[in-house]
CSV table of C-alpha atoms and ligand atoms in Angstrom, one decimal:
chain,number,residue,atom,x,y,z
A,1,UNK,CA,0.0,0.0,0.0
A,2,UNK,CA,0.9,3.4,-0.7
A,3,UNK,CA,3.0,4.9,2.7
A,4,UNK,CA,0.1,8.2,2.8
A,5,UNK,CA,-2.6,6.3,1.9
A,6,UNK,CA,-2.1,3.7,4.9
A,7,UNK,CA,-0.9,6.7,7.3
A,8,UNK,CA,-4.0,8.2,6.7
A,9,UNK,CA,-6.7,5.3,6.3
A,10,UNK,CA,-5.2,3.6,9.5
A,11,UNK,CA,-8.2,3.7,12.1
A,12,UNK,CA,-8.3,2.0,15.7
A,13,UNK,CA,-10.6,-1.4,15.3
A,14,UNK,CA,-12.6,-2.2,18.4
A,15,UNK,CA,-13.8,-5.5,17.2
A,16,UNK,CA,-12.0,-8.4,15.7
A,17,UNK,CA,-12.5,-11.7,13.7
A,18,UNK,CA,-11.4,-14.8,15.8
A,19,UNK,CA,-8.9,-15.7,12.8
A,20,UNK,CA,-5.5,-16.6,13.9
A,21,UNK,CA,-2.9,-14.6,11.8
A,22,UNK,CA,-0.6,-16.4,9.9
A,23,UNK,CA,2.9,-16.9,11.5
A,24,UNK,CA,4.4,-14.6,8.3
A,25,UNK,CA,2.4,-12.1,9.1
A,26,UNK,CA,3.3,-11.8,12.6
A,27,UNK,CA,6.9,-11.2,11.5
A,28,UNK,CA,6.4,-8.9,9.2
A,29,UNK,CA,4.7,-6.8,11.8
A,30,UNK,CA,7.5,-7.8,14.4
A,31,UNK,CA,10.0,-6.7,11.7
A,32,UNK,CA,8.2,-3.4,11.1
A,33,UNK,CA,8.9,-2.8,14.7
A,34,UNK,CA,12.2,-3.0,14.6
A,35,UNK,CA,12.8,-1.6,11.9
A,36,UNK,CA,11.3,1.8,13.8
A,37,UNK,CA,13.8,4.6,14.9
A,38,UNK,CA,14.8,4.5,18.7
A,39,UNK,CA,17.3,6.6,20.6
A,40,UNK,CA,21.0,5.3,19.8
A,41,UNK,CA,19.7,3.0,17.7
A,42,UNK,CA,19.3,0.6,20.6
A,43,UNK,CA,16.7,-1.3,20.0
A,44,UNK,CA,15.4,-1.3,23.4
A,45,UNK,CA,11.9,-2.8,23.2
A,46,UNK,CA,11.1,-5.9,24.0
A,47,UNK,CA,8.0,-7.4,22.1
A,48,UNK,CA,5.9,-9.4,24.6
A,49,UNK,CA,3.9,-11.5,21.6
A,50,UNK,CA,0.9,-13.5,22.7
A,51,UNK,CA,-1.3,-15.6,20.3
A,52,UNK,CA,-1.5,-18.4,22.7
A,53,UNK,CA,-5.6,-18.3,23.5
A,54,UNK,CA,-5.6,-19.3,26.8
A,55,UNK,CA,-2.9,-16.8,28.4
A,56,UNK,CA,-4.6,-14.0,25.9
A,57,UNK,CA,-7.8,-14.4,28.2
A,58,UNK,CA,-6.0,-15.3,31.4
A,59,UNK,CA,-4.6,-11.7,30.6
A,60,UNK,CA,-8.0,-10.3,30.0
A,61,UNK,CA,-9.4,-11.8,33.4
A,62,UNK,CA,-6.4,-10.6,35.2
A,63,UNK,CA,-6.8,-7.1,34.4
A,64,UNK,CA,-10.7,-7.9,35.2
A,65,UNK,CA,-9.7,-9.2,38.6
A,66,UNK,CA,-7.2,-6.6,39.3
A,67,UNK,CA,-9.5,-3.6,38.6
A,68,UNK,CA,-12.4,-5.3,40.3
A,69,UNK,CA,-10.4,-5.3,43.4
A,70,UNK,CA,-9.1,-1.6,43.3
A,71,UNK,CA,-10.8,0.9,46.0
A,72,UNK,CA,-12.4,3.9,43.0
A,73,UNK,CA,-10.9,6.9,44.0
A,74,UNK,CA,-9.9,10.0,42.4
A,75,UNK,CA,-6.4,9.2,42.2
A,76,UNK,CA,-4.8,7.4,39.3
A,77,UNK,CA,-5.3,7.7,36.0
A,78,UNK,CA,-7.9,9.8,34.3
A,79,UNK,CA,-10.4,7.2,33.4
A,80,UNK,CA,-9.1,4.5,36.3
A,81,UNK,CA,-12.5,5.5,38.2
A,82,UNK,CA,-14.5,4.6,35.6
A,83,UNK,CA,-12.9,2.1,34.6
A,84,UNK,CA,-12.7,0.0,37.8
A,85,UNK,CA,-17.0,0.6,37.9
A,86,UNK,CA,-17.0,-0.8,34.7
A,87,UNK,CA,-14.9,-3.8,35.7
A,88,UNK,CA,-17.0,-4.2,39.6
A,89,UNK,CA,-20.2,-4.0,37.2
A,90,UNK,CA,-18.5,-7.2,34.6
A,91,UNK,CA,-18.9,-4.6,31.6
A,92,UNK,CA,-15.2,-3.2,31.5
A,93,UNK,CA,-13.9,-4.5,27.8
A,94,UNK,CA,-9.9,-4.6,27.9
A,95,UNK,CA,-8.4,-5.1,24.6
A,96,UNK,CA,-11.3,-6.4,22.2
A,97,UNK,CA,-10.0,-9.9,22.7
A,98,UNK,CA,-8.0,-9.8,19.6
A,99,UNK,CA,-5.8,-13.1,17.8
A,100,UNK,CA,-3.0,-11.5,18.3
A,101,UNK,CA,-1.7,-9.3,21.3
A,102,UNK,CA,1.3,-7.8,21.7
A,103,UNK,CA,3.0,-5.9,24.9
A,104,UNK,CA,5.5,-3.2,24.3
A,105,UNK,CA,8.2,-3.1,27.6
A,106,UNK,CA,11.3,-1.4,27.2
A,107,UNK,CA,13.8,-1.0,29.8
A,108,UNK,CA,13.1,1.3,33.2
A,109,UNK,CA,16.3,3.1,33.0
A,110,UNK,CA,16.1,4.0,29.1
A,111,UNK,CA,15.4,7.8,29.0
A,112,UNK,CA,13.8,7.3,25.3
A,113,UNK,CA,11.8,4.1,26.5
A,114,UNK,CA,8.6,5.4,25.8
A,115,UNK,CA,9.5,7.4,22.9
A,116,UNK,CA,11.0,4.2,21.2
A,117,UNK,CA,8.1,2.2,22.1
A,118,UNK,CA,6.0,4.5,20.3
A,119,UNK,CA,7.9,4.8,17.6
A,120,UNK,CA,7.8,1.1,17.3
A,121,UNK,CA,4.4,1.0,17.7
A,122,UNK,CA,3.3,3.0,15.3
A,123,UNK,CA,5.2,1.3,12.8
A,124,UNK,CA,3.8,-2.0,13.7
A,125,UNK,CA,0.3,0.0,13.4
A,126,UNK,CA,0.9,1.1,9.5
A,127,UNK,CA,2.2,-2.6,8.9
A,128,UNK,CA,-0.8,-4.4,10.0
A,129,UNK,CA,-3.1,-1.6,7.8
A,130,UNK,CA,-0.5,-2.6,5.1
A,131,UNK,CA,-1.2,-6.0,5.4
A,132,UNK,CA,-5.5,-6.0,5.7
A,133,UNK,CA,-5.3,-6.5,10.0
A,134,UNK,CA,-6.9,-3.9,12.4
A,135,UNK,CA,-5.3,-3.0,15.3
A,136,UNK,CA,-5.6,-0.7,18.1
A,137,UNK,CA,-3.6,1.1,20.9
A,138,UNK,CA,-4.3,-0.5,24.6
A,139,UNK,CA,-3.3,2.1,27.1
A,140,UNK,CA,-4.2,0.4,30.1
A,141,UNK,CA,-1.4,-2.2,31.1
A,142,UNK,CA,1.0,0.7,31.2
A,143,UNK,CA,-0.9,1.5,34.4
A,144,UNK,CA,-2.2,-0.7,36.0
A,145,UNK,CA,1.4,-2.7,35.8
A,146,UNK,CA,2.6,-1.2,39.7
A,147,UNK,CA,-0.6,-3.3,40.6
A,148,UNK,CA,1.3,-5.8,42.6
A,149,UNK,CA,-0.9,-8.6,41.7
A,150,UNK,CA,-0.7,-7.4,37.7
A,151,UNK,CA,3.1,-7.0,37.9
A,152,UNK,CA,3.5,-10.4,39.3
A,153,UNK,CA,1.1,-11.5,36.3
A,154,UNK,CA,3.3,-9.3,34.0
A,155,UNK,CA,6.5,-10.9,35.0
A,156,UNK,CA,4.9,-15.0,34.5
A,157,UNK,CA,4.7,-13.9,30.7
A,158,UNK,CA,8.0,-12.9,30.3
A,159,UNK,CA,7.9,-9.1,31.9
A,160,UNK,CA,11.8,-8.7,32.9
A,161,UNK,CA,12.5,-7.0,36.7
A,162,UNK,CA,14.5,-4.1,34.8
A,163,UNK,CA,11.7,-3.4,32.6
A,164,UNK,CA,8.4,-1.6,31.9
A,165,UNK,CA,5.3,-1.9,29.6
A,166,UNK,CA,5.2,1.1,27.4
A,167,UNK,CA,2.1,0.3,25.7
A,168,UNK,CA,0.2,-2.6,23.7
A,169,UNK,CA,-1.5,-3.9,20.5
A,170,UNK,CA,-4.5,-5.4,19.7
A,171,UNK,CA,-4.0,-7.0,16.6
A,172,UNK,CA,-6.4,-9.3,14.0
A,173,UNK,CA,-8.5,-9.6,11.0
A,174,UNK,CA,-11.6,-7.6,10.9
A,175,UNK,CA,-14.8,-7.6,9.5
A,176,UNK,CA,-13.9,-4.9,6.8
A,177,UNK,CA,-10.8,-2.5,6.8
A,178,UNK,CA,-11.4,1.1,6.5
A,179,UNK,CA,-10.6,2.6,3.4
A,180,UNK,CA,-11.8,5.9,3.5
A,181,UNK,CA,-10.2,9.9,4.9
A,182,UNK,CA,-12.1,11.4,7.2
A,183,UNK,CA,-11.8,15.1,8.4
A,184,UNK,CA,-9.7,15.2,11.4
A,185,UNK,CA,-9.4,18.3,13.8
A,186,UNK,CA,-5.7,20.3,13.1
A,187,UNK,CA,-2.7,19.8,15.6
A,188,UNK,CA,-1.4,23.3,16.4
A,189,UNK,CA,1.2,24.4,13.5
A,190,UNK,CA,3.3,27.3,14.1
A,191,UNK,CA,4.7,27.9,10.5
A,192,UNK,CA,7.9,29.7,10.0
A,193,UNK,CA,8.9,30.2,6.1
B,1,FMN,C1,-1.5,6.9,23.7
B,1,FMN,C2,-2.8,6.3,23.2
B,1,FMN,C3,-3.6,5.5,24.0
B,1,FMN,C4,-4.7,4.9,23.5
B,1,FMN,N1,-5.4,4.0,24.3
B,1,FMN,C5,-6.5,3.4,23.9
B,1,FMN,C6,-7.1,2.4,24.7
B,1,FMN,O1,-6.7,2.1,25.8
B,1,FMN,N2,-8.2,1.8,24.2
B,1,FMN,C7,-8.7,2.1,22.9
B,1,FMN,O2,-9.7,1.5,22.5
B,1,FMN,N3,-8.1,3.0,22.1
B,1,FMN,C8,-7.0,3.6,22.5
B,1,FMN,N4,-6.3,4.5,21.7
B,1,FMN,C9,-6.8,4.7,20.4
B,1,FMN,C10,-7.3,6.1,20.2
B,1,FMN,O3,-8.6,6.2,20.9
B,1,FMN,C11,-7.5,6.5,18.7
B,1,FMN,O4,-6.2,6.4,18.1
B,1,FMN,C12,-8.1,7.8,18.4
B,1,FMN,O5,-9.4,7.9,18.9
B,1,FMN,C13,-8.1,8.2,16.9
B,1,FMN,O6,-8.8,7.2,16.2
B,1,FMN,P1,-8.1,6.4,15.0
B,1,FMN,O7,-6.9,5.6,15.6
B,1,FMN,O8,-9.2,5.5,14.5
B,1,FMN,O9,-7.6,7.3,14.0
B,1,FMN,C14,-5.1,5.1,22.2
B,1,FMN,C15,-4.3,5.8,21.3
B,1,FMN,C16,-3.1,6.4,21.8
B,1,FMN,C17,-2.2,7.1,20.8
């Protein structure tokens, strides 16, 4: 595809088809990745990559468990509130419950950890609209990781002590992929010619 045409018809998918992705396709994307720029040149992140069904929704059911037992309080997160009502009321909906789901950690004492992460990220983003897959951006693990109970989780699938989650992806075929440019609101350009 066209590198402007994916940029801009890449949209977040909230639903996806239980159809594992081929094992190709998962490198490619795992190649885009690292093929992303990153501070040094370092190569920091370390791609958690889960398409193993039964620890994708142990994960789910952990982060369920650990928000359900969180006190709501004003402090955390914006959203956390709402979030852990949504999870004591069983209608908080994690990451979609996608075929493929990949954590992004990167080291705790890499000043550029989460800007390499993103960078990475977003490449992996544009490969799977390159390659007919939704994905979307799952904020949450990257707070709700100094949960004890979730960090102990974290660390069973491969989380190392000297590292943090950055972010994740939700990853799979869906339904039908966008293909179309919507108006988007401006980010704020100061132009100097
Ligand atoms: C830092 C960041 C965090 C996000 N977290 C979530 C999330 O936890 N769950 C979710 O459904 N989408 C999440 N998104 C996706 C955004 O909601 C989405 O990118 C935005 O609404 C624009 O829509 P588009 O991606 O379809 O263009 C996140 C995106 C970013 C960049």
């Amino acid at each position: 595809m066209e590198t402007l045409k994916c940029i801009k018809t890449r949209r977040s998918y909230r639903k996806f088809l239980q159809k594992p992705i081929e094992e190709e396709k998962i490198n490619i994307l795992l190649s885009a990745g690292n093929y992303a720029p990153s501070g040094k040149n370092c190569q920091s992140c370390h791609f958690i990559v889960i398409v193993n069904e039964d620890v994708r929704k142990e994960l789910i059911a952990k982060v369920n468990e650990v928000l359900t037992n969180m006190k709501q309080t004003d402090e955390g997160y914006e959203q956390l509130a709402n979030i852990i009502k949504l999870a004591k009321e069983g209608k908080y909906v994690f990451n979609y419950d996608p075929s493929l789901f990949i954590i992004i950690a990167n080291k705790k004492q890499n000043a550029n950890a989460m800007a390499d992460s993103a960078c990475a990220i977003e490449n992996m983003m544009l490969a799977a609209q390159d390659m007919q897959l939704g994905s979307c951006y799952i904020n949450q693990l990257k707070h709700l990781q100094n949960d004890p109970r979730m960090n102990d989780y974290l660390k069973t699938i491969g989380l190392q002590d000297d590292e943090i989650v950055c972010c994740s992806l939700s990853v799979g075929y869906v339904e039908k992929l966008n293909d179309d440019v919507p108006e988007r609101n401006r980010n704020k350009i100061t132009y100097i010619r």
